[in-house]
JSON list of C-alpha atoms in Angstrom, two decimals:
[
{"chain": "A", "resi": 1, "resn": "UNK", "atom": "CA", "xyz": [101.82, 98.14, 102.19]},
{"chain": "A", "resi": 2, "resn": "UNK", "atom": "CA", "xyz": [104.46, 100.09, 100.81]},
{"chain": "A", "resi": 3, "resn": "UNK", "atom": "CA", "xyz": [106.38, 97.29, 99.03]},
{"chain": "A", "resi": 4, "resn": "UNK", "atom": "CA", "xyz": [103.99, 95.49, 97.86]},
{"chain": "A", "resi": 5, "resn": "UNK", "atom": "CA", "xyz": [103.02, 97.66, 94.83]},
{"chain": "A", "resi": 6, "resn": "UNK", "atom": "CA", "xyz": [107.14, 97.35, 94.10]},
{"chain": "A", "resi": 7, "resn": "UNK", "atom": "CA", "xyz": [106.97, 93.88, 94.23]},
{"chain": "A", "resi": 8, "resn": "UNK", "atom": "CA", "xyz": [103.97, 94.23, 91.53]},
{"chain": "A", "resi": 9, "resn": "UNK", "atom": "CA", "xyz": [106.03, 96.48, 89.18]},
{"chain": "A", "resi": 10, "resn": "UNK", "atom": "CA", "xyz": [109.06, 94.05, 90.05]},
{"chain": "A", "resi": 11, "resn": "UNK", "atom": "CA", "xyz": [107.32, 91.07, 89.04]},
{"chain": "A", "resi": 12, "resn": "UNK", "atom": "CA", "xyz": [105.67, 91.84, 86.32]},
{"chain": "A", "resi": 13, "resn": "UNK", "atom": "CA", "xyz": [108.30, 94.19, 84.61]},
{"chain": "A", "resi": 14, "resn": "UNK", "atom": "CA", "xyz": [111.64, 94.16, 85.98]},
{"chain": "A", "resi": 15, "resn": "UNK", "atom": "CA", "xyz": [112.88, 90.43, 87.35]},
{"chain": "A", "resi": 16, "resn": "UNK", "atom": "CA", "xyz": [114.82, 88.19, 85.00]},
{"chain": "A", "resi": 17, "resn": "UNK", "atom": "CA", "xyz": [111.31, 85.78, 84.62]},
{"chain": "A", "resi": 18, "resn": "UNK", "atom": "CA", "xyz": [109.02, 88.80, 84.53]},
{"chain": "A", "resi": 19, "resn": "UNK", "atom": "CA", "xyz": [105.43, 88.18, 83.73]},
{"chain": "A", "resi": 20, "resn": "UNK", "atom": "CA", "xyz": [105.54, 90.09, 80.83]},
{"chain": "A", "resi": 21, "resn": "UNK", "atom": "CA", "xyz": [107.62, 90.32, 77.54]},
{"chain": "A", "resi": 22, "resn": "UNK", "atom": "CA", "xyz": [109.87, 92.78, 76.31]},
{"chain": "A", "resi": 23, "resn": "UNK", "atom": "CA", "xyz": [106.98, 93.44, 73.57]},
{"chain": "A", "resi": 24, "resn": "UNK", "atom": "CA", "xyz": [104.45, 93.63, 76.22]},
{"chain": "A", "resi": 25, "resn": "UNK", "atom": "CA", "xyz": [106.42, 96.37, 78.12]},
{"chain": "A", "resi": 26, "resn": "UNK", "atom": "CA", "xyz": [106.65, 98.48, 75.38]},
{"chain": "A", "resi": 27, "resn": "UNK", "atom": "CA", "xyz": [102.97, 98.39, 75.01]},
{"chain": "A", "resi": 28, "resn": "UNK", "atom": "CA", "xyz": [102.35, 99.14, 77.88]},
{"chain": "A", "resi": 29, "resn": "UNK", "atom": "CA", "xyz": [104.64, 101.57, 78.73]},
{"chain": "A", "resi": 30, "resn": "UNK", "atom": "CA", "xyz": [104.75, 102.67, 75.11]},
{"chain": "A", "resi": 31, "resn": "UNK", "atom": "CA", "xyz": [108.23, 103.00, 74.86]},
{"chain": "A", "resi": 32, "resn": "UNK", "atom": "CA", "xyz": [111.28, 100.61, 74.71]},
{"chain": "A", "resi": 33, "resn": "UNK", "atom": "CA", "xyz": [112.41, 98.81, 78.47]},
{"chain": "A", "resi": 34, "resn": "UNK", "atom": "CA", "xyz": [115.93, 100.57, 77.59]},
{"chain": "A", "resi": 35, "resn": "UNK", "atom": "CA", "xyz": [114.05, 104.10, 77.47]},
{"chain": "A", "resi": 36, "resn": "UNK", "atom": "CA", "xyz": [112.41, 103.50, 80.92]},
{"chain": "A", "resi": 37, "resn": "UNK", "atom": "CA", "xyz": [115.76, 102.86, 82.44]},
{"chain": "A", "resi": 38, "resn": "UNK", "atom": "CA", "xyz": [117.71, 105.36, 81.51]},
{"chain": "A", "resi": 39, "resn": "UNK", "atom": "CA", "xyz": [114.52, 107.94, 82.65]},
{"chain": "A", "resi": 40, "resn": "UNK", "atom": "CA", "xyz": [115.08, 105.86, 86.19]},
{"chain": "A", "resi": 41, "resn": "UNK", "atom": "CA", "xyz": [118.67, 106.29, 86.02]},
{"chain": "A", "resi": 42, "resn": "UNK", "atom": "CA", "xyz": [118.00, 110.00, 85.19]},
{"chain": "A", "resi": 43, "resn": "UNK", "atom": "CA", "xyz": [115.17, 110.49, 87.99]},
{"chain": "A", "resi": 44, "resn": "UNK", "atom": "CA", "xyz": [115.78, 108.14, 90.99]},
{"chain": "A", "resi": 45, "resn": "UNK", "atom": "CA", "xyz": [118.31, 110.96, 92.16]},
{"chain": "A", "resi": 46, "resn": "UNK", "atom": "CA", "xyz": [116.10, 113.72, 92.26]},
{"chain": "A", "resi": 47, "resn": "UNK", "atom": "CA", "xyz": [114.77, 114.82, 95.34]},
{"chain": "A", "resi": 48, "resn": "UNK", "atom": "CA", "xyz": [110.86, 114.21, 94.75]},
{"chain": "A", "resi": 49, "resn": "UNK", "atom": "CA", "xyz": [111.88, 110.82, 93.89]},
{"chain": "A", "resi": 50, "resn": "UNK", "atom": "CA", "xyz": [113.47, 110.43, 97.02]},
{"chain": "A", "resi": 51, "resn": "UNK", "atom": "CA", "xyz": [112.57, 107.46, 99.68]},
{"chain": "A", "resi": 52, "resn": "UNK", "atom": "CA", "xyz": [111.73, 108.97, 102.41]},
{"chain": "A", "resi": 53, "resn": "UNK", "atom": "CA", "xyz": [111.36, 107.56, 106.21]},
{"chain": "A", "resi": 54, "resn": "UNK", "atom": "CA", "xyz": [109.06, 108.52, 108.47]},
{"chain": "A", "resi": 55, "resn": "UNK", "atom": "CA", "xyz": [108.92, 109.19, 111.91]},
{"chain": "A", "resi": 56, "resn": "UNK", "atom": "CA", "xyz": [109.37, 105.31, 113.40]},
{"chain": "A", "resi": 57, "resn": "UNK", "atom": "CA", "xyz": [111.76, 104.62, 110.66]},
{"chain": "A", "resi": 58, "resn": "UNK", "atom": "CA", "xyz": [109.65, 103.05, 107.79]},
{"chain": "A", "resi": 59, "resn": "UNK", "atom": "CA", "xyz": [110.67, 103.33, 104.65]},
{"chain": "A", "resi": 60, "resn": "UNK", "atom": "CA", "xyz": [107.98, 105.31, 102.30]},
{"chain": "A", "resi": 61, "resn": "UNK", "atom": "CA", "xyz": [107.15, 104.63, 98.54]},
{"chain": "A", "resi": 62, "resn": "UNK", "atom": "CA", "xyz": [109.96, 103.59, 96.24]},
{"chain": "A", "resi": 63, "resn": "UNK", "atom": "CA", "xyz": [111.17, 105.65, 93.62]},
{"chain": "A", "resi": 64, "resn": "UNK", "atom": "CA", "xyz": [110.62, 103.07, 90.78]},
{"chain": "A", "resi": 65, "resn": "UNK", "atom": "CA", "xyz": [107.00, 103.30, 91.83]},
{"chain": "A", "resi": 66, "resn": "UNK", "atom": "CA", "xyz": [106.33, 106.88, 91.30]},
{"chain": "A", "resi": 67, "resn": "UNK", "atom": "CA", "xyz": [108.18, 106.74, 88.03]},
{"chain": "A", "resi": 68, "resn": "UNK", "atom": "CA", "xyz": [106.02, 103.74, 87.08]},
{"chain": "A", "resi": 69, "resn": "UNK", "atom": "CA", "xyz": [102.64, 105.41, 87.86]},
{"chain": "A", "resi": 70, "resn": "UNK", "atom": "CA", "xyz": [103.80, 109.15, 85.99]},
{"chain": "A", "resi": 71, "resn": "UNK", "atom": "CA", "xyz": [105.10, 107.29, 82.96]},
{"chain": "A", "resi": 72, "resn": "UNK", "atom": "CA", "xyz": [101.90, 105.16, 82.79]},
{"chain": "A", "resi": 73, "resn": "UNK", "atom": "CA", "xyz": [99.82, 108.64, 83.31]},
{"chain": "A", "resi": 74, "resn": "UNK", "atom": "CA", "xyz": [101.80, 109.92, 80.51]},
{"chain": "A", "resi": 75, "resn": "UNK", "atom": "CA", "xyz": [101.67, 107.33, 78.26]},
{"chain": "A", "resi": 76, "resn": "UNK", "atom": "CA", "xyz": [97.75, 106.47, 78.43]},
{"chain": "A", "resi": 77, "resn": "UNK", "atom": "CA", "xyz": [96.74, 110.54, 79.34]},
{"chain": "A", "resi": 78, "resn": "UNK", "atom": "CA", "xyz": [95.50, 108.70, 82.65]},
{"chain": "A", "resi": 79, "resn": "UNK", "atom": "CA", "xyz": [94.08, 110.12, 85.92]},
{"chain": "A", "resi": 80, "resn": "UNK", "atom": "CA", "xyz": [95.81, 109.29, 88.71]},
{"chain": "A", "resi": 81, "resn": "UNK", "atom": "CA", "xyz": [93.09, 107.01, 89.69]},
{"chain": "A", "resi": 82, "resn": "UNK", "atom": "CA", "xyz": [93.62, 104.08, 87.70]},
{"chain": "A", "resi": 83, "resn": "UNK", "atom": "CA", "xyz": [97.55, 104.34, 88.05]},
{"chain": "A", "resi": 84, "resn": "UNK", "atom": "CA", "xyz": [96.88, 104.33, 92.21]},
{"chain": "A", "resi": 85, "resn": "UNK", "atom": "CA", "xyz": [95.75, 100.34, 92.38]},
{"chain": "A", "resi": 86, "resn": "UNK", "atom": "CA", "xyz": [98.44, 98.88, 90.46]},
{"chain": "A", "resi": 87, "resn": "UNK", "atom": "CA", "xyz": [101.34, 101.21, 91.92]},
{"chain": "A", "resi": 88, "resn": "UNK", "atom": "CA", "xyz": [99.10, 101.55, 95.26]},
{"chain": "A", "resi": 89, "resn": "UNK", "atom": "CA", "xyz": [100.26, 105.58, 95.78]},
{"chain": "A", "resi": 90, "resn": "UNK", "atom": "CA", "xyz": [97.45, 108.13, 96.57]},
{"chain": "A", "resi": 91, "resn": "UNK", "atom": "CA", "xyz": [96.53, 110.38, 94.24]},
{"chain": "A", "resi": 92, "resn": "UNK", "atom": "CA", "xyz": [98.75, 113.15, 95.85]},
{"chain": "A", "resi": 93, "resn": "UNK", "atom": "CA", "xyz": [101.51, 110.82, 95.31]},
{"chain": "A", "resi": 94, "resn": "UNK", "atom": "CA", "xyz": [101.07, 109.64, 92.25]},
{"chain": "A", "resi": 95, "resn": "UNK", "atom": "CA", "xyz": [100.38, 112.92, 90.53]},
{"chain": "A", "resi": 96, "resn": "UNK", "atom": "CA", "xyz": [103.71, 114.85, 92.44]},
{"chain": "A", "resi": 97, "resn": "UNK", "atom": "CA", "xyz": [106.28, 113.26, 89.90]},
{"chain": "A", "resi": 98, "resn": "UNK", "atom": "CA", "xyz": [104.05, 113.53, 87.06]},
{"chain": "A", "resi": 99, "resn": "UNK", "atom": "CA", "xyz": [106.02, 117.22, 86.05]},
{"chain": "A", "resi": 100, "resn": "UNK", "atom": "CA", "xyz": [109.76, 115.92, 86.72]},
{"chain": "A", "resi": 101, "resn": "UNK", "atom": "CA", "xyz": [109.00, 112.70, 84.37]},
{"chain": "A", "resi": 102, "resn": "UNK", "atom": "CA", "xyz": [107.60, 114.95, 81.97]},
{"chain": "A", "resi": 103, "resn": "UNK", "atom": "CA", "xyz": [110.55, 116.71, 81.41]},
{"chain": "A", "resi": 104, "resn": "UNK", "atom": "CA", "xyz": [112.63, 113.56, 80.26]}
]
């Protein structure tokens, strides 16, 4: 389920009654919530970023998730392994962004 690892990162992150604080984010993320959006506004663009569709039509993984699992890679020196249950991406697709986000 595609969306449901959004709604996770959504929910717990990004929505005006997020589970977690402002302090929490940058904890976790180990930077400040107005970092991690401008490195979204700076990635979501980018073609490996890019929601794709596949053959019937369904939209594939959201950008905000692969920039959610690389940062968190990045910020904890993680495998992809741990990053794949909360995001839900495959290894493969968690580990593809990793190079573009490290570039910000």
């Amino acid at each position: 389920d595609f969306d449901l690892g959004l709604s996770n990162i959504i929910r717990d992150y990004l929505e005006n009654f997020r589970v977690y604080t402002e302090r929490e984010f940058e904890l976790r993320f180990r930077m400040p919530r107005s970092v991690f959006d401008r490195i979204c506004g700076e990635l979501i663009g980018k073609p490996v970023f890019a929601r794709k569709e596949d053959a019937l039509g369904k939209k594939g993984i959201h950008p905000i998730r692969r920039i959610t699992a690389a940062l968190r890679m990045l910020a904890y020196s993680f495998r992809a392994s741990p990053v794949d249950e909360y995001c839900r991406l495959s290894k493969k697709e968690a580990l593809a962004p990793l190079q573009e986000v490290s570039k910000c």
